[in-house]
Amino acid sequence: MCLIPDIVKTPLNYTGNKSRLLDQILPLFPKKINRFVDLCCGGASVGLNVLNRSKEVVCLDVNKNVIELLQTLQMFSEESIVAKVEQIIKDFNLSDTFNNGYDVYKKYVEGNNGFKNYNKIGYEKLRNYFNSTVMDLNTRAIYLLVLLSYCFNNDIRFNSSGKFNMPIGKTDFNASIRDKLHSFKIGTKNKNIKFYFSDFSVIKEFELSKNDFVYCDPPYLITNAVYNLANSKNNNPWTEEQEKALLKTLEYLHKNNVKFALSNVLSKENMENKILIDWIKLHDFKIVDIDYHYRSSSYHKKNRQAKEREVLILNYDI
Ligand SMILES: C[S@@+](CC[C@H](N)C(=O)[O-])C[C@H]1O[C@@H](n2cnc3c(N)ncnc32)[C@H](O)[C@@H]1O
């Protein structure tokens, strides 16, 4: 649980998101920031929570689907997003516990499968429709929001042909997801925040200076989230070359007097990120240990036993 009051929530349940670590990370950031860049923003849980101390927030990610979803959620009113989502729920005969209550669906619930049995057919029809229909960018994003609300672990994953391929999960567009959407809409209202589809290397073109600040939470080389892996399901695997290129980019920022903070994992069980450890030895950066146990939800119980050294690497004095 994050102890910071009034946290702005993201509607995306992103693997490796920093929501549970915000109370450890945010106090280490500068108090006043001109331009804040969340370089590998994912669900933007960090960028969304520096709006109160930054003149401008820019969130970048190489995942086009994620960025288009965030842009769409920013552009439309909460009422119109919810109305569109509810229409899709009706069209595909999916459960709607928020409006209809739990009892209507109770007889379909088996063990801890939630609404899986009730939604299976509708969800698969919806996923096929989404994967085979040409839609404008914003309509597509709303369909994706519905898929994410009903899919396994609310995770986002596309195969190499760009098809959404998550299986059915046990949740629906429930009070918790609506609450996150509401928080996102309230938190970004009249705020200077932009979401861009781009590789991290574009940062060199931003002409940042000493009052700007870059936060970077890249895929971790020694963990295996869906966005890390070089396999048939991922067009942008995180490789040693990407890691080295990112570290060079951070060196460039440092030389230009731009402050940065890099989240990463130095070691996990019997693995070490040697590239990063060697890089740290060459520089006089500050290493702050992060208590990653906060991050573990009940779903990730086994993380609690795993030995892992999660850190925040800073190129400035706190
Ligand atoms: C650990 S996740 C970020 C999670 C995020 N901090 C949050 O709280 O939701 C890493 C992100 O890096 C993105 N990424 C991978 N390669 C990238 C690249 N070359 N440039 C920018 N972003 C990249 C992935 O798409 C993924 O969203």
XYZ file of C-alpha atoms and ligand atoms in Angstrom:
345
model
C 0.000 0.000 0.000
C 1.271 3.484 -0.831
C 1.098 5.911 2.088
C 1.045 9.094 0.019
C -2.377 10.767 0.270
C -4.182 11.804 -2.908
C -2.175 9.582 -5.170
C -3.274 9.818 -8.811
C -4.095 6.302 -9.971
C -3.520 4.918 -13.421
C -6.229 2.834 -15.088
C -3.536 0.476 -16.402
C -2.504 -2.446 -14.238
C 1.030 -2.445 -15.561
C 3.548 -5.200 -14.824
C 6.398 -3.636 -12.847
C 4.415 -0.469 -12.152
C 5.668 1.811 -9.421
C 2.342 2.560 -7.703
C 3.312 0.711 -4.520
C 6.772 2.272 -4.398
C 5.757 5.908 -4.843
C 6.145 6.763 -1.171
C 9.776 5.640 -1.338
C 10.578 7.169 -4.719
C 8.804 10.531 -4.819
C 10.497 12.038 -1.701
C 13.844 11.541 -3.466
C 12.846 13.686 -6.465
C 13.543 17.447 -6.608
C 10.789 19.504 -4.960
C 10.302 21.827 -7.919
C 10.710 20.673 -11.469
C 10.409 22.605 -14.695
C 9.950 19.764 -17.172
C 9.573 16.198 -15.886
C 10.106 13.328 -18.321
C 8.912 9.803 -17.478
C 11.133 8.071 -20.021
C 9.685 4.530 -20.100
C 6.338 5.500 -18.633
C 4.257 2.296 -18.928
C 1.009 3.048 -17.096
C 2.489 6.442 -16.073
C 2.097 5.844 -12.337
C 5.140 8.049 -11.696
C 4.497 10.853 -14.225
C 0.927 11.232 -12.944
C 2.200 11.852 -9.422
C 4.668 14.660 -10.071
C 2.071 16.958 -11.650
C 1.865 18.938 -8.406
C 5.565 19.858 -8.516
C 6.271 20.162 -12.262
C 5.362 22.816 -14.808
C 5.169 20.170 -17.493
C 5.122 16.360 -17.519
C 6.035 14.341 -20.608
C 5.467 10.572 -20.588
C 7.185 8.488 -23.280
C 6.895 4.836 -24.097
C 7.681 2.634 -27.054
C 4.421 0.728 -26.598
C 2.035 2.429 -29.040
C -1.076 0.750 -27.641
C -0.350 2.011 -24.144
C 0.325 5.554 -25.305
C -2.811 5.683 -27.483
C -4.871 4.443 -24.549
C -3.467 7.109 -22.212
C -3.987 9.812 -24.876
C -7.594 8.724 -25.388
C -8.350 8.642 -21.663
C -6.911 12.128 -21.382
C -8.895 13.479 -24.342
C -12.445 12.295 -23.527
C -14.621 13.067 -20.506
C -15.038 10.401 -17.850
C -18.780 10.227 -18.611
C -18.240 9.594 -22.295
C -15.544 6.949 -21.643
C -17.806 5.118 -19.178
C -20.790 5.354 -21.585
C -18.717 3.878 -24.441
C -17.361 1.124 -22.199
C -20.850 0.241 -20.935
C -22.134 0.042 -24.502
C -19.372 -2.454 -25.400
C -20.165 -4.456 -22.237
C -23.807 -4.693 -23.392
C -22.902 -5.468 -27.011
C -20.740 -8.420 -25.945
C -22.931 -9.563 -23.074
C -20.211 -9.196 -20.436
C -20.778 -9.001 -16.700
C -21.359 -5.575 -15.187
C -21.261 -6.062 -11.433
C -21.031 -2.323 -10.802
C -24.474 -1.655 -12.328
C -26.206 -5.014 -11.847
C -24.729 -6.186 -8.537
C -22.924 -9.432 -7.756
C -25.985 -11.663 -7.204
C -26.934 -11.715 -10.905
C -23.648 -13.485 -11.691
C -23.203 -15.470 -8.490
C -24.337 -18.796 -9.915
C -21.578 -18.677 -12.573
C -18.774 -18.153 -10.032
C -16.719 -21.277 -9.282
C -13.921 -21.275 -6.669
C -11.864 -18.139 -7.146
C -12.512 -17.923 -10.881
C -14.527 -14.736 -10.478
C -16.617 -13.991 -13.576
C -14.514 -16.096 -15.923
C -17.271 -18.608 -16.748
C -19.867 -15.927 -17.360
C -17.596 -13.800 -19.564
C -15.621 -16.396 -21.539
C -17.725 -16.402 -24.719
C -18.350 -12.659 -24.798
C -14.711 -11.892 -24.045
C -13.445 -14.094 -26.880
C -15.932 -12.519 -29.312
C -14.780 -9.088 -28.179
C -11.096 -9.980 -28.566
C -11.730 -11.354 -32.078
C -13.691 -8.260 -33.009
C -10.926 -5.997 -31.687
C -8.220 -7.958 -33.514
C -10.033 -8.106 -36.852
C -11.767 -4.725 -37.147
C -10.309 -1.489 -38.451
C -11.216 1.277 -35.998
C -10.126 4.835 -35.407
C -7.434 5.244 -32.770
C -9.730 6.414 -29.946
C -12.406 3.766 -30.488
C -9.689 1.130 -30.521
C -8.321 2.472 -27.226
C -11.733 2.206 -25.528
C -12.108 -1.381 -26.764
C -8.651 -2.074 -25.354
C -9.706 -0.618 -21.989
C -12.611 -3.077 -21.916
C -10.346 -5.997 -22.844
C -7.917 -5.007 -20.084
C -10.742 -4.885 -17.550
C -11.752 -8.479 -18.345
C -8.474 -10.198 -19.259
C -6.146 -12.270 -17.104
C -4.437 -10.160 -14.460
C -5.585 -7.051 -16.408
C -2.288 -7.316 -18.308
C -1.546 -5.830 -21.696
C 0.079 -8.102 -24.270
C 0.081 -8.238 -28.060
C 1.646 -10.886 -30.301
C 4.148 -10.171 -33.075
C 1.300 -9.598 -35.569
C -0.141 -6.911 -33.302
C -3.051 -9.033 -32.040
C -4.121 -8.701 -28.408
C -3.638 -12.182 -26.974
C -4.396 -12.150 -23.257
C -6.774 -14.899 -22.084
C -9.941 -14.232 -20.095
C -9.517 -13.151 -16.472
C -11.833 -13.059 -13.479
C -12.629 -9.349 -13.123
C -14.949 -6.956 -14.917
C -15.305 -3.168 -15.313
C -15.754 -2.964 -11.570
C -15.712 -0.218 -8.939
C -11.941 -0.439 -8.577
C -11.219 0.113 -12.294
C -13.810 2.916 -12.415
C -12.169 4.502 -9.384
C -8.766 4.437 -11.111
C -10.259 6.017 -14.216
C -11.879 8.718 -12.066
C -8.603 9.380 -10.262
C -6.758 9.662 -13.597
C -9.349 12.114 -14.970
C -9.379 14.311 -11.846
C -5.589 14.149 -11.497
C -4.864 15.193 -15.096
C -7.641 17.793 -15.403
C -6.207 21.116 -16.601
C -2.705 19.764 -16.046
C 0.175 20.029 -18.477
C 0.807 16.357 -19.174
C 1.469 14.769 -22.561
C 1.870 11.176 -23.659
C 4.153 10.377 -26.592
C 4.863 7.174 -28.454
C 8.645 7.159 -28.721
C 11.900 5.400 -27.970
C 13.862 6.813 -24.985
C 16.628 8.082 -27.302
C 14.416 11.017 -28.381
C 15.261 12.657 -25.037
C 18.449 14.046 -26.551
C 16.316 16.263 -28.781
C 14.462 17.795 -25.816
C 17.160 20.355 -24.958
C 16.675 19.844 -21.226
C 18.478 21.977 -18.661
C 19.263 21.957 -14.946
C 15.728 22.483 -13.625
C 14.364 19.624 -15.678
C 14.260 16.072 -14.387
C 14.203 12.676 -16.043
C 12.848 9.553 -14.356
C 13.541 6.264 -16.052
C 11.977 2.908 -15.258
C 13.095 0.657 -18.109
C 12.468 -3.069 -18.408
C 14.900 -4.797 -16.054
C 17.494 -6.890 -17.833
C 17.379 -9.662 -15.236
C 13.623 -9.926 -14.782
C 11.151 -11.322 -17.251
C 8.118 -9.088 -17.716
C 6.270 -9.464 -21.024
C 7.900 -6.304 -22.404
C 11.458 -7.629 -21.714
C 11.616 -10.790 -23.662
C 12.932 -11.455 -27.138
C 10.263 -13.850 -28.343
C 7.532 -14.132 -30.922
C 5.212 -12.024 -28.766
C 7.375 -8.957 -28.418
C 8.532 -6.571 -31.131
C 10.621 -4.492 -28.728
C 12.558 -6.861 -26.491
C 14.861 -5.291 -23.924
C 18.383 -6.424 -24.779
C 21.915 -5.755 -23.484
C 22.307 -3.323 -26.417
C 19.209 -1.400 -25.303
C 20.520 -1.326 -21.731
C 23.889 0.063 -22.848
C 22.234 2.627 -25.124
C 20.036 3.787 -22.233
C 23.034 4.155 -19.908
C 24.808 6.218 -22.601
C 21.731 8.414 -22.856
C 21.766 8.957 -19.084
C 25.474 9.853 -19.257
C 24.578 12.412 -21.903
C 21.971 13.933 -19.557
C 24.491 13.988 -16.713
C 27.066 15.799 -18.874
C 24.395 18.358 -19.696
C 23.605 18.958 -16.000
C 20.187 17.343 -16.200
C 19.153 15.458 -13.081
C 17.926 11.896 -13.472
C 16.723 8.967 -11.391
C 16.926 5.430 -12.721
C 14.931 2.560 -11.228
C 16.423 -0.874 -11.592
C 17.223 -4.229 -10.063
C 20.929 -4.908 -9.464
C 20.517 -8.523 -8.433
C 17.794 -11.080 -8.212
C 18.244 -14.538 -6.739
C 21.474 -15.748 -8.366
C 21.498 -13.203 -11.218
C 23.295 -9.849 -11.392
C 22.941 -7.003 -13.828
C 26.672 -6.793 -14.507
C 26.369 -4.068 -17.134
C 24.641 -1.789 -14.656
C 26.890 -2.691 -11.727
C 30.012 -1.950 -13.820
C 28.472 1.307 -15.005
C 27.747 2.425 -11.433
C 31.389 1.754 -10.470
C 32.522 4.202 -13.161
C 30.345 7.035 -11.859
C 29.809 8.849 -8.636
C 26.045 8.331 -8.518
C 23.938 7.864 -5.420
C 22.380 4.427 -4.917
C 19.260 4.247 -2.762
C 17.905 0.820 -1.854
C 14.187 0.395 -2.361
C 12.135 -2.011 -0.284
C 10.525 -3.949 -3.109
C 8.327 -5.970 -0.721
C 5.886 -3.085 -0.912
C 5.413 -3.918 -4.572
C 4.298 -7.482 -4.016
C 0.570 -7.917 -4.282
C -1.043 -11.126 -3.068
C -0.883 -12.351 -6.680
C 2.893 -12.103 -6.548
C 3.315 -13.759 -3.171
C 6.398 -15.659 -4.234
C 8.237 -12.319 -4.735
C 8.258 -12.006 -0.975
C 10.690 -14.864 -0.633
C 12.867 -13.888 -3.579
C 16.121 -12.076 -2.833
C 16.249 -8.992 -4.936
C 18.119 -5.702 -4.758
C 15.952 -2.968 -6.190
C 17.508 0.493 -6.321
C 17.030 4.054 -7.414
C 20.184 5.517 -8.968
C 20.447 9.303 -8.710
C 22.967 11.648 -10.322
C 22.331 14.396 -7.741
C 22.473 14.962 -4.003
C 19.201 14.644 -2.159
C 8.919 -1.260 -15.949
S 7.853 -0.729 -17.228
C 7.462 0.889 -16.700
C 6.420 0.883 -15.628
C 5.987 2.268 -15.219
N 7.003 2.981 -14.472
C 4.706 2.217 -14.404
O 4.744 2.597 -13.225
O 3.688 1.762 -14.940
C 8.969 -0.473 -18.538
C 8.403 0.216 -19.771
O 9.476 0.506 -20.679
C 8.925 0.517 -21.974
N 10.008 0.458 -22.963
C 10.658 -0.635 -23.435
N 11.584 -0.281 -24.348
C 11.533 1.086 -24.448
C 12.234 2.027 -25.234
N 13.184 1.654 -26.088
N 11.917 3.343 -25.095
C 10.930 3.734 -24.231
N 10.216 2.860 -23.471
C 10.513 1.552 -23.567
C 8.013 -0.700 -21.976
O 7.069 -0.604 -23.026
C 7.395 -0.592 -20.587
O 6.187 0.122 -20.650
